[in-house]
Short mmCIF file of C-alpha atoms and ligand atoms in Angstrom, two decimals:
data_model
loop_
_atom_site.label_atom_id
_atom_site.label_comp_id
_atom_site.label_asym_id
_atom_site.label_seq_id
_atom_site.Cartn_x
_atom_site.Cartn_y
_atom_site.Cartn_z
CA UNK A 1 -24.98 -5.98 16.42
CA UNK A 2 -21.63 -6.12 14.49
CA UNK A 3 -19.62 -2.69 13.93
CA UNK A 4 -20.22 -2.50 10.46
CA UNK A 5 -23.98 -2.30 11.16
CA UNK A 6 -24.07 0.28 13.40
CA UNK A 7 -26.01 2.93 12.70
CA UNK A 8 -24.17 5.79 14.11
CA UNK A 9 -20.79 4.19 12.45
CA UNK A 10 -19.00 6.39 10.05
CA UNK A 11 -18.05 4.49 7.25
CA UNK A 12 -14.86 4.84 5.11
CA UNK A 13 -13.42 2.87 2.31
CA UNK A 14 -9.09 3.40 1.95
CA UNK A 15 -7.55 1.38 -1.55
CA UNK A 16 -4.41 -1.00 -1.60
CA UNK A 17 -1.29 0.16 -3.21
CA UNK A 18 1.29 -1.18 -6.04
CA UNK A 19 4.23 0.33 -6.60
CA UNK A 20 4.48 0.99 -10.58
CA UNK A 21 8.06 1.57 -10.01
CA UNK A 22 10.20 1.67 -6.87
CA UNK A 23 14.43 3.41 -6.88
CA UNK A 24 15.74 3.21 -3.42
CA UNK A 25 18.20 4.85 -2.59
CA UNK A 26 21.06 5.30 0.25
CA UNK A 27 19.75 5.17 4.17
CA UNK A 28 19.04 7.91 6.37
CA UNK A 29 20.21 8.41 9.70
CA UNK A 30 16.43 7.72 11.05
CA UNK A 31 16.36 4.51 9.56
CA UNK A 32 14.29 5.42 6.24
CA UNK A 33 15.44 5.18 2.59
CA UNK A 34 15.42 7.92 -0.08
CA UNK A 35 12.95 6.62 -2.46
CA UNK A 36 11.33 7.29 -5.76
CA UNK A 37 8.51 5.63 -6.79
CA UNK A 38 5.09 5.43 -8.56
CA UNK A 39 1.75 4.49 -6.73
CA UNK A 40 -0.68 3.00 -7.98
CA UNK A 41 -4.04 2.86 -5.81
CA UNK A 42 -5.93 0.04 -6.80
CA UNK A 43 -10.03 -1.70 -6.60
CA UNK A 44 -8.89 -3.60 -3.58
CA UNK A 45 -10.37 -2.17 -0.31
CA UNK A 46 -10.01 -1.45 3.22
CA UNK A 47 -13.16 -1.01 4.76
CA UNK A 48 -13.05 1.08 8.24
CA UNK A 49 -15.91 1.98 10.59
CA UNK A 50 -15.62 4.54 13.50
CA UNK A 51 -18.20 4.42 16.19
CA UNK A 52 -18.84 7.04 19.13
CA UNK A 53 -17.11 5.51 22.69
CA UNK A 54 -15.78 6.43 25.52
CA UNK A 55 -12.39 4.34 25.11
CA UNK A 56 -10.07 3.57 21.76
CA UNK A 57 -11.01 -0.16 20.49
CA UNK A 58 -10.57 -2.13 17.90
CA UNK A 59 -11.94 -5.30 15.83
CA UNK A 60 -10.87 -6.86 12.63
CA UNK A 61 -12.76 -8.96 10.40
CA UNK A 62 -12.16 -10.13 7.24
CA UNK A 63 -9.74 -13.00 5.19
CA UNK A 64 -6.66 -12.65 7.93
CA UNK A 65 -5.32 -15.09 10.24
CA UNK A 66 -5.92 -13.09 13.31
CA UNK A 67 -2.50 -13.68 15.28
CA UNK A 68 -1.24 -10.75 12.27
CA UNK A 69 -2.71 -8.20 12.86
CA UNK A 70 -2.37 -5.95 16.48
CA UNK A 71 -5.75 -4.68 18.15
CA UNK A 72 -3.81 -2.11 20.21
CA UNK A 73 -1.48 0.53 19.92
CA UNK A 74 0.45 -1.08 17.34
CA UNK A 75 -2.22 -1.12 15.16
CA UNK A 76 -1.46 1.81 12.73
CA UNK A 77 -5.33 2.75 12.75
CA UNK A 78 -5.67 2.93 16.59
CA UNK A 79 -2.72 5.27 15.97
CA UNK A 80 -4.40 7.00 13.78
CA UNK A 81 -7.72 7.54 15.55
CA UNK A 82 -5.12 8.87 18.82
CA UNK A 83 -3.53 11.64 16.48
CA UNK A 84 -6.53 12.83 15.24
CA UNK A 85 -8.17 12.95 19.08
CA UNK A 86 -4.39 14.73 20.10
CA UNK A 87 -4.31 16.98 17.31
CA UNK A 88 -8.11 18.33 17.89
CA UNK A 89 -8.41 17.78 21.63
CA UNK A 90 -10.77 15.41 21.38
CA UNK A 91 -11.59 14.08 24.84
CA UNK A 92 -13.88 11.09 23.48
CA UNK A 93 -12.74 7.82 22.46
CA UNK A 94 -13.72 5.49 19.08
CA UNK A 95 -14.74 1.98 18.70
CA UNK A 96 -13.04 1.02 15.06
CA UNK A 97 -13.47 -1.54 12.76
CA UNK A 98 -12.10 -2.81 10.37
CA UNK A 99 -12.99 -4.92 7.13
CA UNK A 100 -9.59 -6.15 5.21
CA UNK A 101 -9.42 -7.48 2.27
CA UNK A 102 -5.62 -6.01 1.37
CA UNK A 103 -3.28 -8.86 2.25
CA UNK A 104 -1.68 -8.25 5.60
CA UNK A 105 2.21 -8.00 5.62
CA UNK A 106 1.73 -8.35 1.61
CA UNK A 107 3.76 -5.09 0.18
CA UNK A 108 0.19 -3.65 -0.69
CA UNK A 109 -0.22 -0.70 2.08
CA UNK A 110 -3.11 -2.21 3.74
CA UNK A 111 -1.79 -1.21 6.98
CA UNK A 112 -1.31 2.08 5.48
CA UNK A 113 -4.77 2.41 4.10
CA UNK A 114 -6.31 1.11 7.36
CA UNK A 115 -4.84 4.57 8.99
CA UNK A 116 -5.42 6.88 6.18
CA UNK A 117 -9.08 5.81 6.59
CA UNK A 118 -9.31 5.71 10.34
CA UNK A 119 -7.87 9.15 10.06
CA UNK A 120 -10.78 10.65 7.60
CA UNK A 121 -13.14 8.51 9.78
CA UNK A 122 -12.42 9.49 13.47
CA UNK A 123 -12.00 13.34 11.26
CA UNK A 124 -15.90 12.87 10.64
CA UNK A 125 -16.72 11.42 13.41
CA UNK A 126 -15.52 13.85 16.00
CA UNK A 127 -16.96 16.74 13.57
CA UNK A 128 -12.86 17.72 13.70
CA UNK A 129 -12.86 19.26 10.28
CA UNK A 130 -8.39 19.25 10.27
CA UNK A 131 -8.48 19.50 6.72
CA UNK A 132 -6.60 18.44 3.62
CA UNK A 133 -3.37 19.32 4.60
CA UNK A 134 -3.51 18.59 8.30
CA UNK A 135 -4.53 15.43 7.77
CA UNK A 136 -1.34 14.62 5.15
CA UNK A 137 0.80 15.61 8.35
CA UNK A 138 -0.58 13.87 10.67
CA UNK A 139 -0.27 10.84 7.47
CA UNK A 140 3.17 11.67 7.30
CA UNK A 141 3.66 11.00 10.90
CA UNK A 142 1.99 7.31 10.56
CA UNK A 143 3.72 6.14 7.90
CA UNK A 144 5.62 6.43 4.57
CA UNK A 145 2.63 4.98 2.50
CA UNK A 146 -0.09 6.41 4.56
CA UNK A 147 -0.13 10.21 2.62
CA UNK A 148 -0.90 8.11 -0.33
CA UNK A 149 -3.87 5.93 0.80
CA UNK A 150 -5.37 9.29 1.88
CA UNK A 151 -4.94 10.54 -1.79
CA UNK A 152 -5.46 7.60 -4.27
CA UNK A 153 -4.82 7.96 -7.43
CA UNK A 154 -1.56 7.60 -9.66
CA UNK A 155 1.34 9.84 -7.78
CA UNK A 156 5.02 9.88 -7.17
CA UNK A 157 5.99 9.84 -4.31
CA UNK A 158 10.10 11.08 -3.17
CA UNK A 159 11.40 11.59 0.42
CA UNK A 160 10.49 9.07 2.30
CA UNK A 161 7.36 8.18 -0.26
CA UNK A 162 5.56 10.97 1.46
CA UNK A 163 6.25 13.57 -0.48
CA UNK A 164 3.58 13.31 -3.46
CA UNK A 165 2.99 14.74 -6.77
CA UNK A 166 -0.48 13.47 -8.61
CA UNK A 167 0.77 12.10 -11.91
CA UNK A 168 -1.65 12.03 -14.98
CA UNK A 169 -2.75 8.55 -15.70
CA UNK A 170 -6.47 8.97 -17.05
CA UNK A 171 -6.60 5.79 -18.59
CA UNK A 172 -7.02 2.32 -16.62
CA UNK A 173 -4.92 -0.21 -16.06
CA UNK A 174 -5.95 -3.84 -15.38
CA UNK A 175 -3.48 -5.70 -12.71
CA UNK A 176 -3.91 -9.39 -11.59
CA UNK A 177 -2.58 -9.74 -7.84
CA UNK A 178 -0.95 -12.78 -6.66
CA UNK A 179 -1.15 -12.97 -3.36
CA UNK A 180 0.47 -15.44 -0.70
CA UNK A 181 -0.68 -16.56 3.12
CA UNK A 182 2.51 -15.59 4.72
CA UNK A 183 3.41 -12.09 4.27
CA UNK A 184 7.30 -10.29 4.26
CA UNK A 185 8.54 -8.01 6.67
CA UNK A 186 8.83 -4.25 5.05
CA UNK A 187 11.91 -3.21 6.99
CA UNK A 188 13.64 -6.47 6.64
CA UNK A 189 13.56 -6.40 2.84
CA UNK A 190 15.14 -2.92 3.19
CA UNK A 191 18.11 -4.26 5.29
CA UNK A 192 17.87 -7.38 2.85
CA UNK A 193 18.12 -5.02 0.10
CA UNK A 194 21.32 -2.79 1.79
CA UNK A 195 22.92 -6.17 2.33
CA UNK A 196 22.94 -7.24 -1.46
CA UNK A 197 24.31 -3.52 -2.00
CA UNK A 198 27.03 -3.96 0.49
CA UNK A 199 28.04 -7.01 -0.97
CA UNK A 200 28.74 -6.06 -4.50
CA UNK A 201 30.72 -2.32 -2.95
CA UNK A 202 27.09 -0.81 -4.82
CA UNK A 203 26.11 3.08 -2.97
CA UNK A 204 28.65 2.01 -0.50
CA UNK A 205 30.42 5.48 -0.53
CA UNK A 206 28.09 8.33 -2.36
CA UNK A 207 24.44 6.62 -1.34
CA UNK A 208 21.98 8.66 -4.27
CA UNK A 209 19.72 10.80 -1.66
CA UNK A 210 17.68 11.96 -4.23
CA UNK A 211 16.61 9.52 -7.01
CA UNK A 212 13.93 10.33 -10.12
CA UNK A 213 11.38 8.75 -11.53
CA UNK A 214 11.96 7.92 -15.78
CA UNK A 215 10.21 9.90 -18.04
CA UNK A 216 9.06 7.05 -19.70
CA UNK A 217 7.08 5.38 -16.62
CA UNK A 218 5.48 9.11 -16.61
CA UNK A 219 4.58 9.09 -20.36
CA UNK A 220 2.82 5.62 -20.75
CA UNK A 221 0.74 6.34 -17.34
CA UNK A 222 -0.22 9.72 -19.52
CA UNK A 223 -0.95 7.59 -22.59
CA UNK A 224 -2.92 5.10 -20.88
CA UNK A 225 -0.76 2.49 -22.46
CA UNK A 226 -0.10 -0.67 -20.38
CA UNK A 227 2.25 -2.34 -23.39
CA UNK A 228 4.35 0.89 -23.04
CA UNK A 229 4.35 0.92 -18.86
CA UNK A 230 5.50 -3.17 -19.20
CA UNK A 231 9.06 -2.36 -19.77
CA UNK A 232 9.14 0.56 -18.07
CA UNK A 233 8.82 -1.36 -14.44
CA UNK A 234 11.27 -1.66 -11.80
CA UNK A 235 11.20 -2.66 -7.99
CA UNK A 236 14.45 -2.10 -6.48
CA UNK A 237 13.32 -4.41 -3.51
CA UNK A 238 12.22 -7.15 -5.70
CA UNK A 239 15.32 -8.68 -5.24
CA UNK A 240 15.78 -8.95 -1.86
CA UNK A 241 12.05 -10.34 -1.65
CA UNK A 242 12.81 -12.96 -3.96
CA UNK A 243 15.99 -14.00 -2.35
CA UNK A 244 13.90 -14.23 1.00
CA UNK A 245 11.26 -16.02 -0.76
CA UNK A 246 12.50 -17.63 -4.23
CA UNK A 247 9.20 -19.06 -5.41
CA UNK A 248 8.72 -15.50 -6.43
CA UNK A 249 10.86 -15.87 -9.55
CA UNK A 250 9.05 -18.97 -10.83
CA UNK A 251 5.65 -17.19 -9.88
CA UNK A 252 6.59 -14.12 -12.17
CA UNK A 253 7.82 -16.28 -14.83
CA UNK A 254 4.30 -18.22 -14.54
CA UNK A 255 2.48 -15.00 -14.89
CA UNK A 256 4.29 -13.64 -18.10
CA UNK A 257 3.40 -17.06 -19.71
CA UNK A 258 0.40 -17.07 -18.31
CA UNK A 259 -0.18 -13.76 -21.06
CA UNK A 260 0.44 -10.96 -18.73
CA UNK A 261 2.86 -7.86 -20.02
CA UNK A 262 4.88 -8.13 -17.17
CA UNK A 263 4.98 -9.07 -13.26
CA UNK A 264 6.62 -7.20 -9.70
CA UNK A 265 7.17 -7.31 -6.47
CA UNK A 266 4.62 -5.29 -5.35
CA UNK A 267 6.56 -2.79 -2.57
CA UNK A 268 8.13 -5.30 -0.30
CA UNK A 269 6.06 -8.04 -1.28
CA UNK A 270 5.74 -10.79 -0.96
CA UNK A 271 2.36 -10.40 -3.36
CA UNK A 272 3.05 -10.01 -7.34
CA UNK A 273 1.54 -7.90 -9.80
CA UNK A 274 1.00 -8.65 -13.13
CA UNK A 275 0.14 -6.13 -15.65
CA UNK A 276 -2.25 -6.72 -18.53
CA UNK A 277 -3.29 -5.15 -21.93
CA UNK A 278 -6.56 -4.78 -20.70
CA UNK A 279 -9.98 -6.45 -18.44
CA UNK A 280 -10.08 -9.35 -21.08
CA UNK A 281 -6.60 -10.64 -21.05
CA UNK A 282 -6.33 -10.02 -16.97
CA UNK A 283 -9.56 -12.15 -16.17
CA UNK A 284 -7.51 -15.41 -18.65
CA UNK A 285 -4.60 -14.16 -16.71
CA UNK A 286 -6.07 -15.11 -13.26
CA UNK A 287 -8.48 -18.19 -14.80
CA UNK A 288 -4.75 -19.55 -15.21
CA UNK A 289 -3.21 -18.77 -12.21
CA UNK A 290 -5.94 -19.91 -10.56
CA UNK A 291 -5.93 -23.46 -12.35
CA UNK A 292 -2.71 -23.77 -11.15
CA UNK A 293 -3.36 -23.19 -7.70
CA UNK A 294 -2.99 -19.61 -6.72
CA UNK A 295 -4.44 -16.92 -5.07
CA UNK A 296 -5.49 -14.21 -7.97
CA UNK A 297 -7.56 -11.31 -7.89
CA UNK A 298 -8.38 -9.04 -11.03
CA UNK A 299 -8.13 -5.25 -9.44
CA UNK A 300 -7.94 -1.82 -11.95
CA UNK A 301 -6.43 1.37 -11.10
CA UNK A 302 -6.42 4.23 -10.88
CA UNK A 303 -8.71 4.43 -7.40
CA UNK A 304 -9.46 7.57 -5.16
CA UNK A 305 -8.30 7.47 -1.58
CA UNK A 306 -10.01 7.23 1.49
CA UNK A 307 -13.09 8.60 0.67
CA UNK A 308 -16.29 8.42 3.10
CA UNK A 309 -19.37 5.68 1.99
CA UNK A 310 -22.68 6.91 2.21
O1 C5P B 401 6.78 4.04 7.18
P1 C5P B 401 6.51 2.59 7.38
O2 C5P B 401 6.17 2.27 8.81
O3 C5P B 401 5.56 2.01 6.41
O4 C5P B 401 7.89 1.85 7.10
C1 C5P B 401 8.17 0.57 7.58
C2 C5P B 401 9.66 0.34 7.54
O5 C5P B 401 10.11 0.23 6.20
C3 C5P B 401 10.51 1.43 8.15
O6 C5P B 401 10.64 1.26 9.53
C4 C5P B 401 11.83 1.25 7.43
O7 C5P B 401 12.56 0.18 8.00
C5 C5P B 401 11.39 0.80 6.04
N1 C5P B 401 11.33 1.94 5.11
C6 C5P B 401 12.52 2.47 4.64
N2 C5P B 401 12.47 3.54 3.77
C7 C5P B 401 11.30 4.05 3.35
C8 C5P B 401 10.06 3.49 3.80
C9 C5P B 401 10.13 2.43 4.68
O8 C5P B 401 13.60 2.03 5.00
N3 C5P B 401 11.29 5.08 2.52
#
């Protein structure tokens, strides 16, 4: 019987990210960058199942090429499970699963979401009951994106992206998602991105440790209004994604002619989001990226985070 049949499997469903907007700022001494951005959780899912065991395992399925993705301890959700099992004293182990359909290695968070829902899975599982804000710690811990996938939604995120604050953003939003088969290296479009910097003298002295997010990204998520959120967009590490992969700039261009309002990076990329007025104008958005040979998916936000199924 496959994992995601098992009866006795807890089941738990954990969204893919874009980052609305994205300021980085100067580099810590542990490695991370001050950041402010926007999340956006979006209709594109992990799918995670925890079964009772004796030992910690794990098994993919999905669309990935399965060289990419770890099946032990450097999986983020096997971390996950571990914490949880630490925090709680848990002396069991947990055969996981997991279904992806968020690009691996695509600037998305799937990685993220994969732990944010192994953590609310092995929480129910093991009858743990850690709680809301245990459970953003132990988050924390994982990963910069992985508070988020646990809380969905539209938020800002500062600190390391951990730190979030739920921003209003009632309306939806209708993104088409370009993605691509190879993905980019997170940390190595930060050092890309300090290496532009360095070049042109930019945060060289005074890095900004604290960054904010414009009012007017903030006002046209309240409004609902994707023609006023268009211009409004910025991904600081767009550019060192596109210098590592330059088909990027021909690929936004394409999707801005295409009809949408506007395309980015999403987070480190390399997969691009294109905004659109609305679900008719994304779905002849991606008819025509698709006629001309890419991957595009038609995903809304705003989604909840990792939420149990059934
Ligand atoms: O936290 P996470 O494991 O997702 O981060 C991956 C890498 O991305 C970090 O090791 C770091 O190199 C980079 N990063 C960063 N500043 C952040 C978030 C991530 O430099 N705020």
């Amino acid at each position: 019987m496959s994992m995601a049949q098992r009866s006795d499997a807890v089941h738990v469903r954990a969204p893919g990210k874009i980052n609305v907007y994205l300021a980085v700022g100067g580099r810590h001494d542990d490695g991370y960058h001050a950041l402010a951005t926007v999340f956006q959780a979006v209709s594109l899912y992990e799918d995670v199942y925890a079964s009772p065991a004796h030992d910690f395992s794990l098994t993919v399925s999905g669309d990935v090429d399965p060289g990419t993705v770890p099946l032990d301890d450097r999986n983020l959700a096997m971390r996950a499970a571990r914490l949880v099992a630490q925090t709680a004293g848990v002396t069991e182990g947990v055969e996981l699963h997991i279904r992806k359909s968020v690009p691996v290695a695509g600037g998305m968070g799937g990685g993220s979401a994969d732990a944010a829902a192994a953590l609310v899975a092995c929480d129910a599982l093991w009858g743990t009951e850690l709680g809301a804000s245990v459970l953003h710690d132990l988050a924390a811990r994982l990963g910069a994106d992985v508070p988020f996938a646990l809380h969905g939604g539209t938020a800002v995120g500062t600190g390391r992206g951990e730190r979030l604050t739920p921003a209003l953003a009632p309306g939806r939003f209708d993104w088409v998602l370009v993605t691509s088969e190879k993905g980019l290296s997170t940390p190595e479009m930060y050092a890309g991105l300090d290496e532009l910097r360095a070049r042109v003298g930019a945060l060289a002295d005074d890095p900004p440790l604290s960054l904010d997010v414009p009012i007017a990204v903030l006002q046209a998520l309240r409004a609902g209004d994707p023609l006023a959120l268009a211009p409004s967009m910025i991904n600081d590490l767009e550019q060192a994604a596109v210098r590592e992969r330059p088909s990027l700039d021909l690929l936004l261009a394409e999707g801005v002619q295409a009809g949408a309002l506007t395309g980015i990076v999403s987070g480190s990329g390399p997969t691009v989001a294109f905004l659109c007025a609305g679900p008719e104008a994304a779905a002849a958005v991606q008819e025509e990226l698709i006629a001309a040979g890419h991957r595009a998916l038609h995903v809304h936000g705003a989604v909840p985070g990792a939420r149990i199924i059934g």
